[in-house]
Every structure is written in C-alpha cells, then in structure tokens.
Coordinates of C-alpha atoms in Angstrom, one line a residue:
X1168 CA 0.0 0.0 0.0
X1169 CA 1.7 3.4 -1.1
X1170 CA 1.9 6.0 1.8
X1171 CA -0.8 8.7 2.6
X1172 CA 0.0 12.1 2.7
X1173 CA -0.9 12.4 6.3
X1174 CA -1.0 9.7 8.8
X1175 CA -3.5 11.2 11.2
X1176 CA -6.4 9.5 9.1
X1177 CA -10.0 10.9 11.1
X1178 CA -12.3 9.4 8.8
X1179 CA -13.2 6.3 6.8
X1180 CA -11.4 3.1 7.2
X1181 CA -8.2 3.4 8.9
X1182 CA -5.5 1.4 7.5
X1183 CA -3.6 -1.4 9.7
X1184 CA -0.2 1.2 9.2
X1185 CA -1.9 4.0 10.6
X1186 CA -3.7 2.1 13.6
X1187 CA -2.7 3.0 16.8
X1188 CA -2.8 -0.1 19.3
X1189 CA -5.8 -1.9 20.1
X1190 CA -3.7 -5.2 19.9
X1191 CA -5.8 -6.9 23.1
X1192 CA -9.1 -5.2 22.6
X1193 CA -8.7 -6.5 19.2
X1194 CA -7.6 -10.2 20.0
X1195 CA -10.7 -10.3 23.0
X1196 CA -13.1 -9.4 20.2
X1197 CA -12.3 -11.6 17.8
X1198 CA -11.9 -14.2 20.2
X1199 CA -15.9 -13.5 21.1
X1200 CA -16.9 -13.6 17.7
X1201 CA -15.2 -16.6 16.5
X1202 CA -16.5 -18.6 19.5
X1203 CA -19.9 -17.3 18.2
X1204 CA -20.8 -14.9 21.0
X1205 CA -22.8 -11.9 20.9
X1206 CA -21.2 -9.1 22.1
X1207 CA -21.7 -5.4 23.7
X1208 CA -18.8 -2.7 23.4
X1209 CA -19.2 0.2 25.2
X1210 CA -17.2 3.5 25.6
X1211 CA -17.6 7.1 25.3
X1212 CA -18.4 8.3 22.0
X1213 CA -15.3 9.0 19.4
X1214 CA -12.7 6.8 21.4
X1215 CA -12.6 4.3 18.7
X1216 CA -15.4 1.7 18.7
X1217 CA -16.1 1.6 14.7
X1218 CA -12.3 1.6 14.0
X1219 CA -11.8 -1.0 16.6
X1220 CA -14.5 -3.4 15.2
X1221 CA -13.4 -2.5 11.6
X1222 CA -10.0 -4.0 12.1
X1223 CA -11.0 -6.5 14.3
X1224 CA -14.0 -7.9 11.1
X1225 CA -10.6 -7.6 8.9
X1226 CA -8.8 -10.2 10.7
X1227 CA -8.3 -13.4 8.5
X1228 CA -9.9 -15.6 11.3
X1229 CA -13.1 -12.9 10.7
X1230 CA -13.0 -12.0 7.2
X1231 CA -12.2 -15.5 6.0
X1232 CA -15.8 -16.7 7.4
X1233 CA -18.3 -14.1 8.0
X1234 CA -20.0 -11.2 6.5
X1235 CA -20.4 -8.0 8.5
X1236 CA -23.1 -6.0 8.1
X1237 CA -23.2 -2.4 9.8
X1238 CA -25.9 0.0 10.9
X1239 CA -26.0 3.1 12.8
X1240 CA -29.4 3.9 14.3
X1241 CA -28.3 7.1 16.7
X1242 CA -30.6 8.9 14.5
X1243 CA -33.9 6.6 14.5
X1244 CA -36.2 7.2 16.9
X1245 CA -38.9 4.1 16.3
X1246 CA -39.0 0.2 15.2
X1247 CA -39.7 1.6 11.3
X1248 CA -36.9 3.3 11.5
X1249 CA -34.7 0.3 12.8
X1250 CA -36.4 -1.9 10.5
X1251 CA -35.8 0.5 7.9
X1252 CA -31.8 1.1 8.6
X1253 CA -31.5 -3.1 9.0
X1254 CA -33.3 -4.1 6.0
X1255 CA -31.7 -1.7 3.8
X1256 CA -28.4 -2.5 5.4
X1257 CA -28.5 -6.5 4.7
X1258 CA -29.8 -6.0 0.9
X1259 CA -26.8 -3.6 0.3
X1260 CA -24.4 -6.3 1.7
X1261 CA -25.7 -9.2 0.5
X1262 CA -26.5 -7.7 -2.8
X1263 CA -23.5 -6.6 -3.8
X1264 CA -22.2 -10.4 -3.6
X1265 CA -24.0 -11.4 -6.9
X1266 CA -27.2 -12.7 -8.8
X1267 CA -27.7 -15.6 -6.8
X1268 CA -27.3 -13.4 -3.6
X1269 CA -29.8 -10.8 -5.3
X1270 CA -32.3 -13.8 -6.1
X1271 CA -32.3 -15.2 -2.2
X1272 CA -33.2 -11.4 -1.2
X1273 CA -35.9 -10.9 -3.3
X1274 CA -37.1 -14.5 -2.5
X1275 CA -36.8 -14.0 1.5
X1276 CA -37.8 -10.1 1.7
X1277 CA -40.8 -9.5 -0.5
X1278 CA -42.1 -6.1 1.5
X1279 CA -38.4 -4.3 1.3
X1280 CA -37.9 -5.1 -2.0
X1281 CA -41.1 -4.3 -4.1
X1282 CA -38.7 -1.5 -5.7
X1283 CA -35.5 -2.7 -6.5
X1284 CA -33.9 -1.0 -9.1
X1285 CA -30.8 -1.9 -11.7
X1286 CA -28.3 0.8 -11.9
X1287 CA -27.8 1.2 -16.0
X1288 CA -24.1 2.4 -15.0
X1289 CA -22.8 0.1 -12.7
X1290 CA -25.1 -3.0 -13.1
X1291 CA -25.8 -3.2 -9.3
X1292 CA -29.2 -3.4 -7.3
X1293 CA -30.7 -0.2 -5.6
X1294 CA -32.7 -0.5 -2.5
X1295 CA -35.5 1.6 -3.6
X1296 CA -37.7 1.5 -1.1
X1297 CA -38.1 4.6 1.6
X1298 CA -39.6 4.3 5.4
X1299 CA -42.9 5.6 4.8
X1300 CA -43.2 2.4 2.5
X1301 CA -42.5 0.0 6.0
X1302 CA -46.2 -0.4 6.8
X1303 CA -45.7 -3.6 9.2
X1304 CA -42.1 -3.3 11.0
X1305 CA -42.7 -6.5 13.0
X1306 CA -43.3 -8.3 9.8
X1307 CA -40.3 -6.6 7.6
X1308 CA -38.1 -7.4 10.9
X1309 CA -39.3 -11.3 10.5
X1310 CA -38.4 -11.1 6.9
X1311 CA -34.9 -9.6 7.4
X1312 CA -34.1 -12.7 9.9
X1313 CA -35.7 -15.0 7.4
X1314 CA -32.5 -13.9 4.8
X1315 CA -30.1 -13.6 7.9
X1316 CA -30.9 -17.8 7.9
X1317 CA -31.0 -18.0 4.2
X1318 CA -27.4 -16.4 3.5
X1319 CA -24.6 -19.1 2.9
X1320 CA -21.8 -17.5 5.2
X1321 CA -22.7 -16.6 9.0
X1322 CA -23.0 -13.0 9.4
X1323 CA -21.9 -10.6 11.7
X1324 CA -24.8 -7.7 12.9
X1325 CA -22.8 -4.1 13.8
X1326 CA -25.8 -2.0 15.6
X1327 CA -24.2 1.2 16.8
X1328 CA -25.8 3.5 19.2
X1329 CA -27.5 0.6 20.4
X1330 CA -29.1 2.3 23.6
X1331 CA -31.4 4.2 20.7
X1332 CA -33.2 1.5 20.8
X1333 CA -34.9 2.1 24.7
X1334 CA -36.6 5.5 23.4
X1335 CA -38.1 4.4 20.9
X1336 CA -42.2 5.4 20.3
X1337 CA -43.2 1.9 20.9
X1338 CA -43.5 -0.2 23.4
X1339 CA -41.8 -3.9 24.2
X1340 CA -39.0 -3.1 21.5
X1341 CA -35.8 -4.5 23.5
X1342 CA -38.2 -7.7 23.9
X1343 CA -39.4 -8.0 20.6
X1344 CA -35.6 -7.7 19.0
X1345 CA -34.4 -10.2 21.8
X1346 CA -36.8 -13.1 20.8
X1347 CA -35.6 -12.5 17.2
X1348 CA -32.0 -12.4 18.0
X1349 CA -32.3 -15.8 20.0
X1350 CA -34.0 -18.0 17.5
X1351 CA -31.3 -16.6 14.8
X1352 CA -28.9 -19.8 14.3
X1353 CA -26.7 -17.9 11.4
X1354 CA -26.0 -14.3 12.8
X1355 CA -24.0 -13.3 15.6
X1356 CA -24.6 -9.4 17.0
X1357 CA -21.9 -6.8 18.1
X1358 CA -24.1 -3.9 20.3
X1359 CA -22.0 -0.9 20.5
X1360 CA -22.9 1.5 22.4
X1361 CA -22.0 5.3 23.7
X1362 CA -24.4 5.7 26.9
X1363 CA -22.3 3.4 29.3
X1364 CA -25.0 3.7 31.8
X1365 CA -28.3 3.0 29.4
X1366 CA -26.0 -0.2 27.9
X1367 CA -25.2 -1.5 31.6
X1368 CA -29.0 -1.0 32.3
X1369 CA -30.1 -2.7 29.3
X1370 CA -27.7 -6.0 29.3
X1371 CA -27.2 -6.1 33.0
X1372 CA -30.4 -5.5 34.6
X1373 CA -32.1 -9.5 34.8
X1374 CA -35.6 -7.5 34.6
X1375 CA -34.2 -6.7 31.1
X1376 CA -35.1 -8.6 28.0
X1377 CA -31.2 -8.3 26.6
X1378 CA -29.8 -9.8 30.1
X1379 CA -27.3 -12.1 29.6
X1380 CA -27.5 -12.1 26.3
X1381 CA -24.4 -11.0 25.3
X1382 CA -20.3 -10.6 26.1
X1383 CA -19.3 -7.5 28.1
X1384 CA -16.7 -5.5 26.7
X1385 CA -15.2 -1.9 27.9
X1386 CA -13.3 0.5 25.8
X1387 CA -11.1 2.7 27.0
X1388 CA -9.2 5.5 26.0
X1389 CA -5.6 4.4 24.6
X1390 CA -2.8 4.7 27.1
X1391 CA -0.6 8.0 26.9
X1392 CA 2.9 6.1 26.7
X1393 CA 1.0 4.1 23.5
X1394 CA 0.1 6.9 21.8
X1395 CA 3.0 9.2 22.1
X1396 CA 4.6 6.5 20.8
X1397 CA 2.2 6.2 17.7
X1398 CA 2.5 10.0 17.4
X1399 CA 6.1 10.1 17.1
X1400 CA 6.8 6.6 15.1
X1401 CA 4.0 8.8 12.1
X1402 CA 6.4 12.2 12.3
X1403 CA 9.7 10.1 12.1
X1404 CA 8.6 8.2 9.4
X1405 CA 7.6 11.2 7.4
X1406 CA 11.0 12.9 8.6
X1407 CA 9.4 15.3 10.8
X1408 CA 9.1 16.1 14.6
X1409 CA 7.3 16.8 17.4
X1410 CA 8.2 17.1 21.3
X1411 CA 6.6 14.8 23.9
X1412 CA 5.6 17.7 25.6
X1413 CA 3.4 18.7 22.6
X1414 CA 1.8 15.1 22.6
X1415 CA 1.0 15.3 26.2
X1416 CA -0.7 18.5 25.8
X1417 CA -3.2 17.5 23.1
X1418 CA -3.9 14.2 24.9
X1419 CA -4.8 16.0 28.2
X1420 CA -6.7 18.9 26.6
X1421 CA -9.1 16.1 25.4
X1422 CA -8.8 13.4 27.8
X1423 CA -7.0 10.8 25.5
X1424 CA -10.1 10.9 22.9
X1425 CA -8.9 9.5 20.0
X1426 CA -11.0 11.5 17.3
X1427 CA -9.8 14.9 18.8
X1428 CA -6.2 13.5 19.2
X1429 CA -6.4 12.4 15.7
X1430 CA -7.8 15.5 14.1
X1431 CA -5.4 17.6 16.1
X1432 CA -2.3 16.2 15.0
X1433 CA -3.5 16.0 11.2
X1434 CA -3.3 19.7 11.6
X1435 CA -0.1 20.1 13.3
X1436 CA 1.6 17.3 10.8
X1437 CA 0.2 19.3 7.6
X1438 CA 2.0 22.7 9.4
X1439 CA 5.0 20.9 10.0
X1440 CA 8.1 21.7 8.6
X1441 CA 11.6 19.1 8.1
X1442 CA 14.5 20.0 10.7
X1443 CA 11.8 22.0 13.2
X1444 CA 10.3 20.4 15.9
X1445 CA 6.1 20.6 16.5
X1446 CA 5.8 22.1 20.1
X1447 CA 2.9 23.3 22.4
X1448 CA 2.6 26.3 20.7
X1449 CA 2.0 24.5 17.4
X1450 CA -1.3 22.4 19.3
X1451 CA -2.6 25.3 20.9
X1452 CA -2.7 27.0 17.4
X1453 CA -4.2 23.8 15.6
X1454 CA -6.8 24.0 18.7
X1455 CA -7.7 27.1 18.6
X1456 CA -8.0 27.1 15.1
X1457 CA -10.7 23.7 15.4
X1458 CA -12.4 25.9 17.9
X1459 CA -12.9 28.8 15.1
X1460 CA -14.4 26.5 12.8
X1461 CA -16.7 24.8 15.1
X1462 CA -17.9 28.3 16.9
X1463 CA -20.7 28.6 14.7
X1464 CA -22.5 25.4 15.0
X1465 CA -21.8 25.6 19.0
X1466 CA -23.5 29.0 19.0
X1467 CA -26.6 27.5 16.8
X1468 CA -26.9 24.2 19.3
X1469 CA -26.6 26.6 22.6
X1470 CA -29.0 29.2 20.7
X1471 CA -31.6 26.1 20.7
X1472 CA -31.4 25.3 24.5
X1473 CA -33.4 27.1 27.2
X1474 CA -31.8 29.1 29.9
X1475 CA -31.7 26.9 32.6
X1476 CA -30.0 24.1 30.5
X1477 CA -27.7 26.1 29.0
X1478 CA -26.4 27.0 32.7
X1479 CA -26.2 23.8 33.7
X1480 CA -24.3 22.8 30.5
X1481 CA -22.0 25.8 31.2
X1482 CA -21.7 24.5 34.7
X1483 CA -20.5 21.2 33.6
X1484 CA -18.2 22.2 31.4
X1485 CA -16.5 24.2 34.0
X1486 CA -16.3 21.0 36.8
X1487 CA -15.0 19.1 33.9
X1488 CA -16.1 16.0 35.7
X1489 CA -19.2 17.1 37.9
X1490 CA -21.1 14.7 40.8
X1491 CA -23.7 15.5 42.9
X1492 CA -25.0 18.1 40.4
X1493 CA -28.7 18.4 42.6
X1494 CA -26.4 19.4 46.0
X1495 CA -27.0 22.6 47.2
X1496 CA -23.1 23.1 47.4
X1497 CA -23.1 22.8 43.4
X1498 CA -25.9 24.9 43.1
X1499 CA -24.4 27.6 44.7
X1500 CA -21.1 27.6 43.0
X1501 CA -21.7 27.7 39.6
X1502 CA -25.3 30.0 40.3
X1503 CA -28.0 27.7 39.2
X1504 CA -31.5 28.5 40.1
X1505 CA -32.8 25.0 41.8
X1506 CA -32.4 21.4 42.2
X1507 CA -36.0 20.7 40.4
X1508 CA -34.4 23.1 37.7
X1509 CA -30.9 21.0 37.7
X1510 CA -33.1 17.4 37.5
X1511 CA -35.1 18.9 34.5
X1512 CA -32.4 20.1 32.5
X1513 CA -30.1 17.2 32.8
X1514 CA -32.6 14.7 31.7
X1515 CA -33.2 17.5 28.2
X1516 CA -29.3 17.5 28.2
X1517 CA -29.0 13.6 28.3
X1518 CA -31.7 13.6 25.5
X1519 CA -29.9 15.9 23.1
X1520 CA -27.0 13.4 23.9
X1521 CA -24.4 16.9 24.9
X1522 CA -24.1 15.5 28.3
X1523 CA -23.4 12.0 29.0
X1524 CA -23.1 9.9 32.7
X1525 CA -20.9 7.6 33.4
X1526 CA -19.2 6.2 37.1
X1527 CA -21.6 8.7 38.7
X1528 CA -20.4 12.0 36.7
X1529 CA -21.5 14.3 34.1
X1530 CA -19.4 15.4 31.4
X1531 CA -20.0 17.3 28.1
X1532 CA -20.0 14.5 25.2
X1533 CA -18.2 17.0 23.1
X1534 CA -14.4 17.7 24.3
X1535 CA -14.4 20.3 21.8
X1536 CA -17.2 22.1 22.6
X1537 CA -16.1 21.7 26.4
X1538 CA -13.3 24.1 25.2
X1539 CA -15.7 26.3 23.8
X1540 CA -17.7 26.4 26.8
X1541 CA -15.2 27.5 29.2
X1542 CA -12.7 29.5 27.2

C-alpha cells in the first residue's frame, strides 16, 4: 500500500499502518466472535469503537468466514426506522455479492424489496424503497431474519448506538428484538454502544429482556505512553518532529479521545516543517484554530437550549467532571437557580446526547465544545 499524505487519518477506514494499538481489545473481540458470541462494546463516543471493530472484522480468522453487516441507528427514533436502517443495510451487503445473492433477497424479503432497481451504469441493485413504504415493522423485521438464515456464510450484525433502541415510540422493543435475535442460528450481533449507563441498564439488569445475552466489553481510552509513541513513530517516518511535551498536551486537553487527538495532530503534521520540531505552541494553534471553525455550529446548538439548561451545561463544562450536580453546594457555585431546575435540565441535556453519565459523573459529550464552553 503506497503512503498517505498524512497519517492522522480521522475518517473512513483506517489502514492497519496507521492504527494506533488496540492489539488486546482486538484479540478479546475476535476471540468473542469466532466462539460465536454476541457481544456489547461500550465507551464514550469517538474513542474508537467503529475503528476497533473495523479491524478486528478484517482479521483473516473474521474475514475468512463471515459477512459483517453495519448500521448506525443514533438517529432513529422508532421500530420503522430500525427496521428501515437493517433491512436496507443487509440487501446492500448481500446484494453486492451477486445474482444468486440478489435472487435469495428478493425470494426471503418481499415487502423491502417491491422496488428494487438496476443501476444502467454500474449494473448493481438499488434499495428503492423509503420508510414511509415500511407499513408492518414487525413483519419486515421477520423477513430480514428469514434472509439472515437463508445467506450461505454466517454474518456478523454491527448495531451502533444501540441504547437508541430504549426511546423508541413503541412499546416492548428490547423484547421483541431479543426473541428474534435468539431464535437466529446464522447471525451473531456486536451492540455498540455510547451511553455506558443505558447499555449497563439494558444487558445487565435481569428485569431486562437483553440480560445475559451477550459478552461484556469496555473500551477505553488508549494509554498515553502508547500513543506518544504512535505520534512520534507517524512524524519520524515522514521525517518530521514533534516534542513529547506537545503530545501530552493535546492528549490531556481532550482526555485521551482518540477522534480529537487524531484531528489535532492532522493539523499540526500538515504545518509541520523538516528540521523544526512541532511544540505546544503548534497544538494550541491547531486547537484554537478547530475551535474557530466549530464556533458557529456551537453558537446555533446553545442558541436552541433554554436558559436553565444552558447554565447547567456551562456549569458542567467548567467542573470538567461534575457529581452530585442536585447538591446545594453545586448549586451555589456555579449560580444555578434550583435542584428541580438541575433534575429537569439534565434529563433535556441527556436527551440531546451533549451530556453524557458515566461512574456517577456528568461530562460534556463533546471535548471540543467543552473548550468552547469554558474558554
């Protein structure tokens, strides 16, 4: 594979070259898959999950004997939707694979695929169909598990976001999608998930339909002493430098996450220059110049928020890490109004997914827009 022009990739696929780590975290979960467990991976959003399982599904002892199939259903909000996302997720897998893949879709998923169409250009199917056309979810759903048993390799089920799946419109969803999941003999499902503490409450509550169900896995930010050592193997090879000082910086601005890291040091590597090292000064310009760009659509999501939330999101930001956010102690120092006012907003803030909870502390989702916040 011919080198990139810069090795701090933040999008797409990410290379094995250009992968920073992961080496047990990507041994456990392909150890899980290939002794055909279900699994749950949880961490904060942008640490890595999607790269992770990307290069984990890429491994010869994965890739050799299953199909992976991905969906994202953050956006979807009830069981159409899902059933929309899934259905037109398999067909464009399993579609792409041939005629006698096409013929076994159109054979096993009759009301999601009333209007296929044949692109002229390429010669490939089109899913045609849009989710106003899903009239009976539960029935599409059965459908989509009919193929799932139908296709000739096992397959692997990527559902990110997976919490989504507990606001949804209608009732008995978790249940419904559990039943199906457990009769399926050919498909094995990877839940990843952002909300630690909805994911811990949906697999490890035994009042829950998903209890049990499924192998527990954590992900964590990667270690400093890892990364810096990513960091500086990318300059070298490229001939170029950068201090550890510099690395530490970036990676405590935004507690280790790896999307900020990543972005950060694609801008300091395009500035950098043979023969001078990258130094603190050179992150805290990259930084402040994300910051610049992403002022605008911070100003438009805080411009949407009533007072009181925007407070307490202001509030948050400030504690960094913030507990016991009802006390009157917390009230006092960052001026909120009440504790009714505090339990209100929080739940809106959890909602619109700019706060998230974990290990009994609130934190702003977005590292970035925590900058923005407090600077």
């Amino acid at each position: 594979m011919a080198a990139i022009s810069n090795p701090f990739i933040t999008s797409g696929k990410i290379p094995s070259a250009y992968f920073c780590d992961r080496v047990d975290e990507c041994q456990l979960l392909v150890k899980h898959i290939t002794n055909g467990a279900n699994v749950v991976l949880m961490s904060p959003r942008r640490v890595g999950k999607t790269q992770l399982i990307l290069h984990s599904v890429e491994q010869p002892a994965v890739n050799d004997h299953y199909i992976t199939i991905f969906i994202d259903i953050l956006r979807t909000s009830t069981l159409q939707e899902f059933t929309f996302e899934l259905g037109k997720a398999v067909f464009n897998t399993l579609a792409g694979k041939g005629q006698k893949w096409l013929k076994m879709l159109l054979a096993t998923m009759h009301s999601l695929t009333g209007k296929v169409t044949i692109d002229h250009l390429t010669g490939l199917p089109s899913f045609g169909i849009s989710v106003g056309d899903i009239q009976n979810p539960i029935y599409s759903l059965k459908e989509i598990f009919r193929t799932l048993e139908q296709a000739e390799q096992r397959c692997i089920i990527v559902i990110e976001e997976f919490q989504q799946i507990a606001t949804y419109d209608e009732r008995n969803v978790e249940a419904l999608l559990r039943s199906y999941i457990q009769q399926s003999s050919n498909a094995q499902f990877i839940f990843s998930g952002s909300e630690r503490h909805l994911m811990e409450e949906m697999f490890l509550d035994s009042a829950r339909p998903f209890y049990n169900s499924a192998d527990i896995m954590h992900l964590d930010v990667i270690a400093l002493d890892k990364y810096a050592d990513f960091v500086n193997r990318q300059f070298q090879a490229y001939g170029k430098q950068i201090t550890i000082e510099a690395i530490k910086s970036v990676y405590e601005t935004f507690d280790g996450n790896t999307y900020y890291n990543q972005k950060t040091f694609r801008e300091v590597f395009a500035a950098a220059q043979a023969g001078s090292p990258c130094t603190e000064d050179d992150t805290r310009q990259a930084v402040t110049g994300m910051l610049s760009e992403a002022e605008r659509h911070y100003s438009e999501v805080l411009s949407r928020l009533a007072l009181p939330q925007k407070e307490l999101l202001y509030a948050i930001a400030k504690a960094h890490h913030a507990s016991h956010i009802t006390s009157g102690s917390f009230i006092r120092q960052y001026s909120l109004k009440s504790a009714s006012s505090v339990q209100s907003s929080i739940k809106k803030l959890l909602s619109y997914s700019l706060v998230s909870f974990e290990a009994g502390e609130y934190y702003v989702a977005d590292q970035l827009m925590r900058l923005f916040l407090i600077r």
